[in-house]
PDB file of C-alpha atoms and ligand atoms in Angstrom:
ATOM      1  CA  UNK A   3       0.000   0.000   0.000  1.00  0.00           C
ATOM      2  CA  UNK A   4       1.526   3.324  -1.000  1.00  0.00           C
ATOM      3  CA  UNK A   5       1.574   6.152   1.538  1.00  0.00           C
ATOM      4  CA  UNK A   6      -0.286   8.533  -0.907  1.00  0.00           C
ATOM      5  CA  UNK A   7      -3.384   6.318  -0.863  1.00  0.00           C
ATOM      6  CA  UNK A   8      -3.618   5.936   2.882  1.00  0.00           C
ATOM      7  CA  UNK A   9      -4.793   8.035   5.736  1.00  0.00           C
ATOM      8  CA  UNK A  10      -3.370   7.223   9.164  1.00  0.00           C
ATOM      9  CA  UNK A  11      -2.018   4.136   7.562  1.00  0.00           C
ATOM     10  CA  UNK A  12      -5.530   2.818   6.689  1.00  0.00           C
ATOM     11  CA  UNK A  13      -6.977   2.263   3.289  1.00  0.00           C
ATOM     12  CA  UNK A  14      -8.859   5.385   2.073  1.00  0.00           C
ATOM     13  CA  UNK A  15     -12.189   3.505   1.722  1.00  0.00           C
ATOM     14  CA  UNK A  16     -12.041   2.160   5.263  1.00  0.00           C
ATOM     15  CA  UNK A  17     -11.002   5.466   6.816  1.00  0.00           C
ATOM     16  CA  UNK A  18     -13.657   7.472   4.946  1.00  0.00           C
ATOM     17  CA  UNK A  19     -16.317   4.908   5.920  1.00  0.00           C
ATOM     18  CA  UNK A  20     -15.318   5.261   9.570  1.00  0.00           C
ATOM     19  CA  UNK A  21     -15.471   9.040   9.233  1.00  0.00           C
ATOM     20  CA  UNK A  22     -18.958   8.927   7.665  1.00  0.00           C
ATOM     21  CA  UNK A  23     -20.220   6.543  10.354  1.00  0.00           C
ATOM     22  CA  UNK A  24     -18.767   8.841  12.994  1.00  0.00           C
ATOM     23  CA  UNK A  25     -20.456  11.927  11.497  1.00  0.00           C
ATOM     24  CA  UNK A  26     -23.848  10.209  11.261  1.00  0.00           C
ATOM     25  CA  UNK A  27     -23.536   8.847  14.797  1.00  0.00           C
ATOM     26  CA  UNK A  28     -22.817  12.335  16.131  1.00  0.00           C
ATOM     27  CA  UNK A  29     -25.715  13.808  14.116  1.00  0.00           C
ATOM     28  CA  UNK A  30     -28.007  11.124  15.527  1.00  0.00           C
ATOM     29  CA  UNK A  31     -26.837  11.555  19.121  1.00  0.00           C
ATOM     30  CA  UNK A  32     -27.151  15.356  19.019  1.00  0.00           C
ATOM     31  CA  UNK A  33     -30.167  15.464  16.661  1.00  0.00           C
ATOM     32  CA  UNK A  34     -32.389  17.313  19.106  1.00  0.00           C
ATOM     33  CA  UNK A  35     -29.809  20.066  19.589  1.00  0.00           C
ATOM     34  CA  UNK A  36     -28.875  20.363  15.921  1.00  0.00           C
ATOM     35  CA  UNK A  37     -32.416  20.271  14.486  1.00  0.00           C
ATOM     36  CA  UNK A  38     -34.020  22.275  17.305  1.00  0.00           C
ATOM     37  CA  UNK A  39     -36.718  23.829  15.150  1.00  0.00           C
ATOM     38  CA  UNK A  40     -37.736  20.572  13.561  1.00  0.00           C
ATOM     39  CA  UNK A  41     -38.102  18.890  16.948  1.00  0.00           C
ATOM     40  CA  UNK A  42     -39.847  21.874  18.522  1.00  0.00           C
ATOM     41  CA  UNK A  43     -42.309  21.897  15.603  1.00  0.00           C
ATOM     42  CA  UNK A  44     -42.901  18.186  15.936  1.00  0.00           C
ATOM     43  CA  UNK A  45     -43.406  18.505  19.680  1.00  0.00           C
ATOM     44  CA  UNK A  46     -45.793  21.405  19.030  1.00  0.00           C
ATOM     45  CA  UNK A  47     -47.856  19.136  16.772  1.00  0.00           C
ATOM     46  CA  UNK A  48     -47.892  16.521  19.524  1.00  0.00           C
ATOM     47  CA  UNK A  49     -48.769  19.250  22.014  1.00  0.00           C
ATOM     48  CA  UNK A  50     -51.748  20.392  19.896  1.00  0.00           C
ATOM     49  CA  UNK A  51     -53.038  16.818  19.656  1.00  0.00           C
ATOM     50  CA  UNK A  52     -52.623  16.373  23.401  1.00  0.00           C
ATOM     51  CA  UNK A  53     -54.456  19.649  24.073  1.00  0.00           C
ATOM     52  CA  UNK A  54     -57.357  18.674  21.827  1.00  0.00           C
ATOM     53  CA  UNK A  55     -57.679  15.220  23.358  1.00  0.00           C
ATOM     54  CA  UNK A  56     -57.527  16.664  26.885  1.00  0.00           C
ATOM     55  CA  UNK A  57     -60.124  19.385  26.203  1.00  0.00           C
ATOM     56  CA  UNK A  58     -62.556  17.031  24.480  1.00  0.00           C
ATOM     57  CA  UNK A  59     -62.399  14.418  27.195  1.00  0.00           C
ATOM     58  CA  UNK A  60     -62.356  16.837  30.154  1.00  0.00           C
ATOM     59  CA  UNK A  61     -64.873  19.471  28.974  1.00  0.00           C
ATOM     60  CA  UNK A  62     -67.255  17.606  26.636  1.00  0.00           C
ATOM     61  CA  UNK A  63     -69.968  20.272  26.851  1.00  0.00           C
ATOM     62  CA  UNK A  64     -67.729  23.033  25.453  1.00  0.00           C
ATOM     63  CA  UNK A  65     -67.310  23.222  21.692  1.00  0.00           C
ATOM     64  CA  UNK A  66     -63.790  24.521  21.158  1.00  0.00           C
ATOM     65  CA  UNK A  67     -62.693  26.067  17.868  1.00  0.00           C
ATOM     66  CA  UNK A  68     -59.150  24.869  17.097  1.00  0.00           C
ATOM     67  CA  UNK A  69     -58.373  27.326  14.272  1.00  0.00           C
ATOM     68  CA  UNK A  70     -55.790  28.885  16.613  1.00  0.00           C
ATOM     69  CA  UNK A  71     -53.518  25.903  15.791  1.00  0.00           C
ATOM     70  CA  UNK A  72     -53.325  27.204  12.208  1.00  0.00           C
ATOM     71  CA  UNK A  73     -53.261  30.896  13.079  1.00  0.00           C
ATOM     72  CA  UNK A  74     -50.420  30.421  15.569  1.00  0.00           C
ATOM     73  CA  UNK A  75     -48.191  28.923  12.816  1.00  0.00           C
ATOM     74  CA  UNK A  76     -47.379  32.499  11.770  1.00  0.00           C
ATOM     75  CA  UNK A  77     -45.594  33.038  15.064  1.00  0.00           C
ATOM     76  CA  UNK A  78     -41.953  31.941  14.609  1.00  0.00           C
ATOM     77  CA  UNK A  79     -41.132  31.389  18.300  1.00  0.00           C
ATOM     78  CA  UNK A  80     -42.475  27.982  19.448  1.00  0.00           C
ATOM     79  CA  UNK A  81     -42.813  29.106  23.083  1.00  0.00           C
ATOM     80  CA  UNK A  82     -44.849  32.151  22.080  1.00  0.00           C
ATOM     81  CA  UNK A  83     -46.969  29.884  19.881  1.00  0.00           C
ATOM     82  CA  UNK A  84     -47.781  27.634  22.833  1.00  0.00           C
ATOM     83  CA  UNK A  85     -48.678  30.684  24.904  1.00  0.00           C
ATOM     84  CA  UNK A  86     -50.998  32.042  22.167  1.00  0.00           C
ATOM     85  CA  UNK A  87     -52.715  28.670  21.769  1.00  0.00           C
ATOM     86  CA  UNK A  88     -53.331  28.145  25.502  1.00  0.00           C
ATOM     87  CA  UNK A  89     -54.484  31.731  25.967  1.00  0.00           C
ATOM     88  CA  UNK A  90     -56.954  31.423  23.080  1.00  0.00           C
ATOM     89  CA  UNK A  91     -58.422  28.130  24.351  1.00  0.00           C
ATOM     90  CA  UNK A  92     -58.752  29.427  27.928  1.00  0.00           C
ATOM     91  CA  UNK A  93     -60.550  32.528  26.585  1.00  0.00           C
ATOM     92  CA  UNK A  94     -62.957  30.277  24.668  1.00  0.00           C
ATOM     93  CA  UNK A  95     -63.614  28.374  27.894  1.00  0.00           C
ATOM     94  CA  UNK A  96     -64.322  31.667  29.706  1.00  0.00           C
ATOM     95  CA  UNK A  97     -66.589  32.980  26.934  1.00  0.00           C
ATOM     96  CA  UNK A  98     -68.688  29.812  26.604  1.00  0.00           C
ATOM     97  CA  UNK A  99     -72.268  30.448  27.686  1.00  0.00           C
ATOM     98  CA  UNK A 100     -74.190  28.472  30.258  1.00  0.00           C
ATOM     99  CA  UNK A 101     -77.385  27.271  28.627  1.00  0.00           C
ATOM    100  CA  UNK A 102     -79.949  29.026  30.788  1.00  0.00           C
ATOM    101  CA  UNK A 103     -82.762  27.050  29.224  1.00  0.00           C
ATOM    102  CA  UNK A 104     -81.359  23.825  30.561  1.00  0.00           C
ATOM    103  CA  UNK A 105     -84.347  21.948  31.903  1.00  0.00           C
ATOM    104  CA  UNK A 106     -83.655  19.962  34.987  1.00  0.00           C
ATOM    105  CA  UNK A 107     -85.446  16.824  36.003  1.00  0.00           C
ATOM    106  CA  UNK A 108     -87.353  17.429  39.201  1.00  0.00           C
ATOM    107  CA  UNK A 109     -86.313  15.366  42.207  1.00  0.00           C
ATOM    108  CA  UNK A 110     -88.985  12.827  43.274  1.00  0.00           C
ATOM    109  CA  UNK A 111     -91.284  14.289  45.955  1.00  0.00           C
ATOM    110  CA  UNK A 112     -90.566  11.475  48.409  1.00  0.00           C
ATOM    111  CA  UNK A 113     -86.962  12.707  48.644  1.00  0.00           C
ATOM    112  CA  UNK A 114     -88.087  16.170  49.786  1.00  0.00           C
ATOM    113  CA  UNK A 115     -88.685  17.301  53.350  1.00  0.00           C
ATOM    114  CA  UNK A 116     -91.314  19.319  55.260  1.00  0.00           C
ATOM    115  CA  UNK A 117     -89.640  22.730  55.154  1.00  0.00           C
ATOM    116  CA  UNK A 118     -88.436  22.288  51.543  1.00  0.00           C
ATOM    117  CA  UNK A 119     -90.985  24.581  49.876  1.00  0.00           C
ATOM    118  CA  UNK A 120     -90.818  27.193  52.630  1.00  0.00           C
ATOM    119  CA  UNK A 121     -86.992  27.316  52.534  1.00  0.00           C
ATOM    120  CA  UNK A 122     -86.934  27.486  48.741  1.00  0.00           C
ATOM    121  CA  UNK A 123     -88.085  31.110  48.896  1.00  0.00           C
ATOM    122  CA  UNK A 124     -85.197  33.564  49.044  1.00  0.00           C
ATOM    123  CA  UNK A 125     -84.714  35.403  52.323  1.00  0.00           C
ATOM    124  CA  UNK A 126     -82.495  38.414  51.611  1.00  0.00           C
ATOM    125  CA  UNK A 127     -79.018  37.233  50.625  1.00  0.00           C
ATOM    126  CA  UNK A 128     -79.099  34.233  52.946  1.00  0.00           C
ATOM    127  CA  UNK A 129     -78.691  30.699  51.664  1.00  0.00           C
ATOM    128  CA  UNK A 130     -81.366  28.236  52.808  1.00  0.00           C
ATOM    129  CA  UNK A 131     -80.366  26.366  55.973  1.00  0.00           C
ATOM    130  CA  UNK A 132     -80.734  23.052  54.115  1.00  0.00           C
ATOM    131  CA  UNK A 133     -78.219  24.139  51.424  1.00  0.00           C
ATOM    132  CA  UNK A 134     -75.900  21.139  51.857  1.00  0.00           C
ATOM    133  CA  UNK A 135     -78.861  18.757  51.653  1.00  0.00           C
ATOM    134  CA  UNK A 136     -79.926  20.426  48.395  1.00  0.00           C
ATOM    135  CA  UNK A 137     -76.356  20.200  47.105  1.00  0.00           C
ATOM    136  CA  UNK A 138     -76.210  16.446  47.716  1.00  0.00           C
ATOM    137  CA  UNK A 139     -79.466  15.855  45.838  1.00  0.00           C
ATOM    138  CA  UNK A 140     -78.420  18.046  42.891  1.00  0.00           C
ATOM    139  CA  UNK A 141     -74.982  16.362  42.756  1.00  0.00           C
ATOM    140  CA  UNK A 142     -76.711  13.012  42.575  1.00  0.00           C
ATOM    141  CA  UNK A 143     -79.184  14.193  39.908  1.00  0.00           C
ATOM    142  CA  UNK A 144     -76.409  15.796  37.776  1.00  0.00           C
ATOM    143  CA  UNK A 145     -74.109  12.791  38.238  1.00  0.00           C
ATOM    144  CA  UNK A 146     -71.352  15.031  39.719  1.00  0.00           C
ATOM    145  CA  UNK A 147     -70.990  16.634  36.297  1.00  0.00           C
ATOM    146  CA  UNK A 148     -70.563  20.379  35.831  1.00  0.00           C
ATOM    147  CA  UNK A 149     -73.576  21.495  33.780  1.00  0.00           C
ATOM    148  CA  UNK A 150     -71.637  24.218  31.994  1.00  0.00           C
ATOM    149  CA  UNK A 151     -68.466  22.444  30.819  1.00  0.00           C
ATOM    150  CA  UNK A 152     -69.210  18.773  31.454  1.00  0.00           C
ATOM    151  CA  UNK A 153     -66.208  18.071  33.654  1.00  0.00           C
ATOM    152  CA  UNK A 154     -66.449  15.711  36.604  1.00  0.00           C
ATOM    153  CA  UNK A 155     -66.603  17.780  39.802  1.00  0.00           C
ATOM    154  CA  UNK A 156     -65.675  16.259  43.148  1.00  0.00           C
ATOM    155  CA  UNK A 157     -68.270  17.216  45.800  1.00  0.00           C
ATOM    156  CA  UNK A 158     -65.733  19.442  47.609  1.00  0.00           C
ATOM    157  CA  UNK A 159     -65.033  21.337  44.356  1.00  0.00           C
ATOM    158  CA  UNK A 160     -68.650  21.480  43.200  1.00  0.00           C
ATOM    159  CA  UNK A 161     -70.863  24.529  43.619  1.00  0.00           C
ATOM    160  CA  UNK A 162     -74.606  24.970  43.483  1.00  0.00           C
ATOM    161  CA  UNK A 163     -75.670  27.671  41.083  1.00  0.00           C
ATOM    162  CA  UNK A 164     -79.087  29.306  40.565  1.00  0.00           C
ATOM    163  CA  UNK A 165     -79.914  29.085  36.845  1.00  0.00           C
ATOM    164  CA  UNK A 166     -82.413  31.908  37.220  1.00  0.00           C
ATOM    165  CA  UNK A 167     -80.804  34.385  39.599  1.00  0.00           C
ATOM    166  CA  UNK A 168     -82.570  35.462  42.793  1.00  0.00           C
ATOM    167  CA  UNK A 169     -82.706  39.038  41.474  1.00  0.00           C
ATOM    168  CA  UNK A 170     -84.605  37.722  38.412  1.00  0.00           C
ATOM    169  CA  UNK A 171     -87.120  35.953  40.627  1.00  0.00           C
ATOM    170  CA  UNK A 172     -85.295  32.616  40.844  1.00  0.00           C
ATOM    171  CA  UNK A 173     -85.945  30.370  43.819  1.00  0.00           C
ATOM    172  CA  UNK A 174     -83.896  27.710  45.556  1.00  0.00           C
ATOM    173  CA  UNK A 175     -86.090  24.951  44.128  1.00  0.00           C
ATOM    174  CA  UNK A 176     -83.940  22.040  42.976  1.00  0.00           C
ATOM    175  CA  UNK A 177     -85.156  22.573  39.392  1.00  0.00           C
ATOM    176  CA  UNK A 178     -83.463  25.983  39.501  1.00  0.00           C
ATOM    177  CA  UNK A 179     -80.159  24.641  40.838  1.00  0.00           C
ATOM    178  CA  UNK A 180     -77.304  23.039  38.902  1.00  0.00           C
ATOM    179  CA  UNK A 181     -73.822  21.795  39.702  1.00  0.00           C
ATOM    180  CA  UNK A 182     -70.878  23.846  38.469  1.00  0.00           C
ATOM    181  CA  UNK A 183     -67.167  23.042  38.773  1.00  0.00           C
ATOM    182  CA  UNK A 184     -64.771  25.508  40.438  1.00  0.00           C
ATOM    183  CA  UNK A 185     -63.776  27.192  37.190  1.00  0.00           C
ATOM    184  CA  UNK A 186     -67.307  27.555  35.838  1.00  0.00           C
ATOM    185  CA  UNK A 187     -68.514  28.906  39.167  1.00  0.00           C
ATOM    186  CA  UNK A 188     -65.759  31.548  39.146  1.00  0.00           C
ATOM    187  CA  UNK A 189     -66.641  32.463  35.546  1.00  0.00           C
ATOM    188  CA  UNK A 190     -70.420  32.663  36.004  1.00  0.00           C
ATOM    189  CA  UNK A 191     -70.087  34.639  39.234  1.00  0.00           C
ATOM    190  CA  UNK A 192     -67.215  36.711  37.750  1.00  0.00           C
ATOM    191  CA  UNK A 193     -64.758  35.954  40.559  1.00  0.00           C
ATOM    192  CA  UNK A 194     -61.006  35.372  40.282  1.00  0.00           C
ATOM    193  CA  UNK A 195     -61.007  34.298  36.663  1.00  0.00           C
ATOM    194  CA  UNK A 196     -57.240  34.928  36.567  1.00  0.00           C
ATOM    195  CA  UNK A 197     -56.733  31.702  38.521  1.00  0.00           C
ATOM    196  CA  UNK A 198     -58.449  28.915  36.645  1.00  0.00           C
ATOM    197  CA  UNK A 199     -57.677  25.209  36.968  1.00  0.00           C
ATOM    198  CA  UNK A 200     -57.959  24.787  33.178  1.00  0.00           C
ATOM    199  CA  UNK A 201     -55.010  27.163  32.683  1.00  0.00           C
ATOM    200  CA  UNK A 202     -52.733  25.198  35.010  1.00  0.00           C
ATOM    201  CA  UNK A 203     -53.855  21.917  33.448  1.00  0.00           C
ATOM    202  CA  UNK A 204     -53.141  23.076  29.875  1.00  0.00           C
ATOM    203  CA  UNK A 205     -49.772  24.577  30.823  1.00  0.00           C
ATOM    204  CA  UNK A 206     -48.698  21.318  32.434  1.00  0.00           C
ATOM    205  CA  UNK A 207     -49.494  19.150  29.388  1.00  0.00           C
TER     206      UNK A 207
HETATM  207 ZN1   ZN B 303     -67.326  23.467  34.585  1.00  0.00          ZN
END
């Protein structure tokens, strides 16, 4: 073997093959660092699918519009894109309307008690003294499901809500009460909507 045709004493074909294998191995090992944008884009696609699946299974009563996935493509920074997408979906959740014409099955009369009718009439801003009893019956009737978004609400995170407000002549009859989850209660009563569980959940996906 002549010295002109060798590199480090090896045949040119062998040494160039080793070099090529080495380059491809390094590209493979550091692929995520080298092709950052490709992997961020791919993970954004996965993220969008995860978001959609989560929203549809957790809040089946809310019809989300996912056109933000397309619109956000214009934004070159993947982190900003994620932010725009989450913000848009949370806003849609906040803006969704509670169907005030929801008709609620009455609770069988044998489950009611003597002072039920009397205590169903509003007395100033006071809640009826049998509020927790009413809550249990409504939870059971609504299957622990928030009637605005459809999420499962644990009893400790569930709230009773008057469909027709007291100021509009609503009473505390069980037909006028529905179960709402924490988030929907905050939204319908316009309290603390900066701190919503849905936001934390979407950010942690
Ligand atoms: Zn809800």
